[in-house]
Amino acid sequence: MKSIRVWDLPVRLFHWLLVLSIVGLFITQELGGNWMEWHARLGFFVIGLILFRLQWGVFGSQHARFVSFVRGPSAVLAYMRDMKNPQTKRYLGHNPIGALSVIAFLLVIGFQAATGLFADDDIMLSGPYAVAVSKEISDLLTKIHKINSNVIIGLVVLHLAAIGFYLLIKRDNLVKPMITGKKSSIDGEFETVLPENARPVWLAWACAIFSMALTYAIATRWFG
């Protein structure tokens, strides 16, 4: 057995910061009142995280890039048909189902953040762009924002179930590599994998700074 570095630090930080942010968003939503101010701040933070991940999915290290793990429908269906087989091919990065999970979370959480910008609960909180649309549209987006939170809960439940399935059935711990960055493998198991192709630290910082600047511009209504 040997350890192979899979997930770089930017990917791992994004993952766990997003997890904590989602938990915080649901808690502040339930608490209501003055906690909604923190709900808004966390929402902007999530926008920054999503913007960073989109950039890192293009410019990041090998296993962070979308082109390295997003696959077509035929590959996904083939993997699903064979996934109960103990001898199913292991992927060093995201497998086809994991890739779908990543894309689904980015789309659904990104959509949630976008609708929040136009939402208005008529009590404590109003998104920065709620005044840029009619009251009818703002109310509709507020309703969609609330409904979509249930979709996020559903995705989280599916994600946790998948982690449990891989741990208990396929004996593949998906959480540990997202903490340590390394995945254990049998010698030669990933022989076709290219070198990690790590990116310099300055590139991650550049993407982070750009994400923060763009998030600030969105929050302060530079675009409307």
Short mmCIF file of N, CA, C and O in Angstrom, two decimals, residues 81-130:
data_model
loop_
_atom_site.label_atom_id
_atom_site.label_comp_id
_atom_site.label_asym_id
_atom_site.label_seq_id
_atom_site.Cartn_x
_atom_site.Cartn_y
_atom_site.Cartn_z
N ARG A 81 -24.09 0.73 -13.10
CA ARG A 81 -24.41 -0.69 -13.30
C ARG A 81 -23.41 -1.59 -12.58
O ARG A 81 -23.77 -2.69 -12.14
N ASP A 82 -22.18 -1.11 -12.43
CA ASP A 82 -21.12 -1.97 -11.93
C ASP A 82 -20.67 -1.61 -10.52
O ASP A 82 -19.76 -2.23 -9.99
N MET A 83 -21.33 -0.62 -9.90
CA MET A 83 -20.79 -0.09 -8.65
C MET A 83 -20.88 -1.06 -7.48
O MET A 83 -20.13 -0.94 -6.50
N LYS A 84 -21.80 -2.05 -7.52
CA LYS A 84 -21.88 -3.02 -6.44
C LYS A 84 -20.80 -4.09 -6.53
O LYS A 84 -20.56 -4.84 -5.58
N ASN A 85 -20.16 -4.15 -7.65
CA ASN A 85 -19.08 -5.13 -7.85
C ASN A 85 -17.85 -4.70 -7.06
O ASN A 85 -17.33 -3.60 -7.26
N PRO A 86 -17.35 -5.56 -6.15
CA PRO A 86 -16.17 -5.19 -5.36
C PRO A 86 -14.95 -4.88 -6.22
O PRO A 86 -14.03 -4.19 -5.78
N GLN A 87 -14.93 -5.42 -7.44
CA GLN A 87 -13.79 -5.22 -8.32
C GLN A 87 -13.96 -4.00 -9.23
O GLN A 87 -13.15 -3.79 -10.14
N THR A 88 -15.00 -3.21 -8.97
CA THR A 88 -15.22 -2.02 -9.78
C THR A 88 -13.99 -1.12 -9.75
O THR A 88 -13.35 -0.95 -8.70
N LYS A 89 -13.66 -0.55 -10.87
CA LYS A 89 -12.51 0.33 -10.97
C LYS A 89 -12.60 1.46 -9.94
O LYS A 89 -13.64 2.10 -9.80
N ARG A 90 -11.53 1.69 -9.21
CA ARG A 90 -11.47 2.82 -8.28
C ARG A 90 -10.88 4.02 -9.00
O ARG A 90 -9.98 3.89 -9.82
N TYR A 91 -11.41 5.17 -8.67
CA TYR A 91 -10.91 6.42 -9.25
C TYR A 91 -10.09 7.16 -8.20
O TYR A 91 -10.51 7.27 -7.05
N LEU A 92 -8.96 7.66 -8.61
CA LEU A 92 -8.13 8.40 -7.67
C LEU A 92 -8.82 9.69 -7.26
O LEU A 92 -8.85 10.07 -6.10
N GLY A 93 -9.42 10.37 -8.24
CA GLY A 93 -10.19 11.58 -7.95
C GLY A 93 -11.65 11.23 -7.81
O GLY A 93 -12.01 10.17 -7.30
N HIS A 94 -12.52 12.11 -8.27
CA HIS A 94 -13.96 11.84 -8.21
C HIS A 94 -14.34 10.76 -9.21
O HIS A 94 -13.91 10.79 -10.36
N ASN A 95 -15.16 9.79 -8.77
CA ASN A 95 -15.73 8.83 -9.71
C ASN A 95 -16.90 9.51 -10.43
O ASN A 95 -17.28 10.63 -10.07
N PRO A 96 -17.48 8.88 -11.43
CA PRO A 96 -18.56 9.53 -12.19
C PRO A 96 -19.74 9.98 -11.35
O PRO A 96 -20.33 11.04 -11.62
N ILE A 97 -20.11 9.21 -10.31
CA ILE A 97 -21.20 9.61 -9.43
C ILE A 97 -20.77 10.79 -8.56
O ILE A 97 -21.54 11.75 -8.34
N GLY A 98 -19.55 10.74 -8.06
CA GLY A 98 -19.03 11.84 -7.27
C GLY A 98 -18.97 13.13 -8.06
O GLY A 98 -19.22 14.22 -7.53
N ALA A 99 -18.64 13.00 -9.34
CA ALA A 99 -18.60 14.18 -10.21
C ALA A 99 -19.98 14.82 -10.32
O ALA A 99 -20.12 16.04 -10.26
N LEU A 100 -21.01 13.96 -10.47
CA LEU A 100 -22.38 14.48 -10.52
C LEU A 100 -22.74 15.21 -9.23
O LEU A 100 -23.42 16.24 -9.24
N SER A 101 -22.28 14.67 -8.11
CA SER A 101 -22.55 15.28 -6.82
C SER A 101 -21.92 16.67 -6.72
O SER A 101 -22.55 17.63 -6.26
N VAL A 102 -20.68 16.78 -7.19
CA VAL A 102 -19.99 18.08 -7.16
C VAL A 102 -20.74 19.11 -7.99
O VAL A 102 -21.02 20.23 -7.53
N ILE A 103 -21.10 18.73 -9.22
CA ILE A 103 -21.81 19.65 -10.11
C ILE A 103 -23.17 20.02 -9.53
O ILE A 103 -23.59 21.19 -9.57
N ALA A 104 -23.88 19.03 -8.97
CA ALA A 104 -25.20 19.29 -8.39
C ALA A 104 -25.11 20.28 -7.23
O ALA A 104 -25.91 21.22 -7.14
N PHE A 105 -24.14 20.09 -6.35
CA PHE A 105 -23.99 21.00 -5.23
C PHE A 105 -23.64 22.41 -5.68
O PHE A 105 -24.19 23.39 -5.17
N LEU A 106 -22.73 22.52 -6.64
CA LEU A 106 -22.35 23.85 -7.13
C LEU A 106 -23.55 24.56 -7.75
O LEU A 106 -23.77 25.76 -7.51
N LEU A 107 -24.35 23.83 -8.53
CA LEU A 107 -25.50 24.44 -9.19
C LEU A 107 -26.59 24.81 -8.18
O LEU A 107 -27.10 25.94 -8.20
N VAL A 108 -26.93 23.89 -7.31
CA VAL A 108 -28.04 24.12 -6.38
C VAL A 108 -27.68 25.17 -5.33
O VAL A 108 -28.49 26.07 -5.02
N ILE A 109 -26.47 25.10 -4.79
CA ILE A 109 -26.06 26.08 -3.78
C ILE A 109 -25.84 27.45 -4.44
O ILE A 109 -26.18 28.49 -3.87
N GLY A 110 -25.28 27.43 -5.65
CA GLY A 110 -25.12 28.69 -6.38
C GLY A 110 -26.47 29.33 -6.68
O GLY A 110 -26.63 30.55 -6.55
N PHE A 111 -27.44 28.51 -7.06
CA PHE A 111 -28.79 29.01 -7.32
C PHE A 111 -29.41 29.56 -6.04
O PHE A 111 -30.09 30.60 -6.06
N GLN A 112 -29.17 28.88 -4.93
CA GLN A 112 -29.69 29.35 -3.65
C GLN A 112 -29.12 30.72 -3.29
O GLN A 112 -29.86 31.62 -2.85
N ALA A 113 -27.83 30.88 -3.49
CA ALA A 113 -27.20 32.17 -3.20
C ALA A 113 -27.72 33.26 -4.12
O ALA A 113 -27.96 34.39 -3.69
N ALA A 114 -27.92 32.92 -5.39
CA ALA A 114 -28.41 33.91 -6.36
C ALA A 114 -29.83 34.37 -6.02
O ALA A 114 -30.13 35.57 -6.07
N THR A 115 -30.70 33.45 -5.67
CA THR A 115 -32.07 33.84 -5.31
C THR A 115 -32.08 34.66 -4.02
O THR A 115 -32.92 35.55 -3.85
N GLY A 116 -31.14 34.36 -3.13
CA GLY A 116 -31.06 35.12 -1.88
C GLY A 116 -30.74 36.59 -2.10
O GLY A 116 -31.13 37.45 -1.31
N LEU A 117 -30.05 36.89 -3.19
CA LEU A 117 -29.72 38.28 -3.50
C LEU A 117 -30.96 39.11 -3.80
O LEU A 117 -30.96 40.34 -3.62
N PHE A 118 -32.03 38.45 -4.25
CA PHE A 118 -33.27 39.15 -4.62
C PHE A 118 -34.40 38.92 -3.61
O PHE A 118 -35.49 39.45 -3.79
N ALA A 119 -34.14 38.12 -2.59
CA ALA A 119 -35.18 37.75 -1.64
C ALA A 119 -35.47 38.87 -0.65
O ALA A 119 -34.61 39.72 -0.38
N ASP A 120 -36.67 38.88 -0.11
CA ASP A 120 -37.09 39.87 0.89
C ASP A 120 -38.14 39.22 1.77
O ASP A 120 -39.22 38.84 1.29
N ASP A 121 -37.81 39.05 3.06
CA ASP A 121 -38.77 38.39 3.96
C ASP A 121 -39.75 39.37 4.58
O ASP A 121 -40.59 38.97 5.41
N ASP A 122 -39.66 40.64 4.24
CA ASP A 122 -40.57 41.68 4.73
C ASP A 122 -40.48 41.90 6.23
O ASP A 122 -41.33 42.56 6.82
N ILE A 123 -39.45 41.32 6.87
CA ILE A 123 -39.33 41.47 8.33
C ILE A 123 -37.93 41.96 8.71
O ILE A 123 -37.74 43.09 9.15
N MET A 124 -36.96 41.07 8.51
CA MET A 124 -35.61 41.36 9.00
C MET A 124 -34.58 41.56 7.89
O MET A 124 -33.60 42.26 8.10
N LEU A 125 -34.79 40.93 6.76
CA LEU A 125 -33.71 40.87 5.79
C LEU A 125 -34.20 41.08 4.37
O LEU A 125 -35.24 40.55 3.98
N SER A 126 -33.42 41.83 3.63
CA SER A 126 -33.72 42.06 2.22
C SER A 126 -32.42 41.94 1.44
O SER A 126 -31.40 42.54 1.81
N GLY A 127 -32.42 41.14 0.38
CA GLY A 127 -31.24 40.99 -0.44
C GLY A 127 -30.87 42.30 -1.12
O GLY A 127 -31.74 43.15 -1.35
N PRO A 128 -29.60 42.49 -1.46
CA PRO A 128 -29.16 43.76 -2.04
C PRO A 128 -29.82 44.11 -3.37
O PRO A 128 -29.86 45.27 -3.75
N TYR A 129 -30.35 43.11 -4.06
CA TYR A 129 -30.96 43.37 -5.37
C TYR A 129 -32.49 43.22 -5.35
O TYR A 129 -33.12 43.23 -6.40
N ALA A 130 -33.06 43.11 -4.14
CA ALA A 130 -34.52 42.99 -4.04
C ALA A 130 -35.21 44.23 -4.60
O ALA A 130 -36.28 44.15 -5.20
#
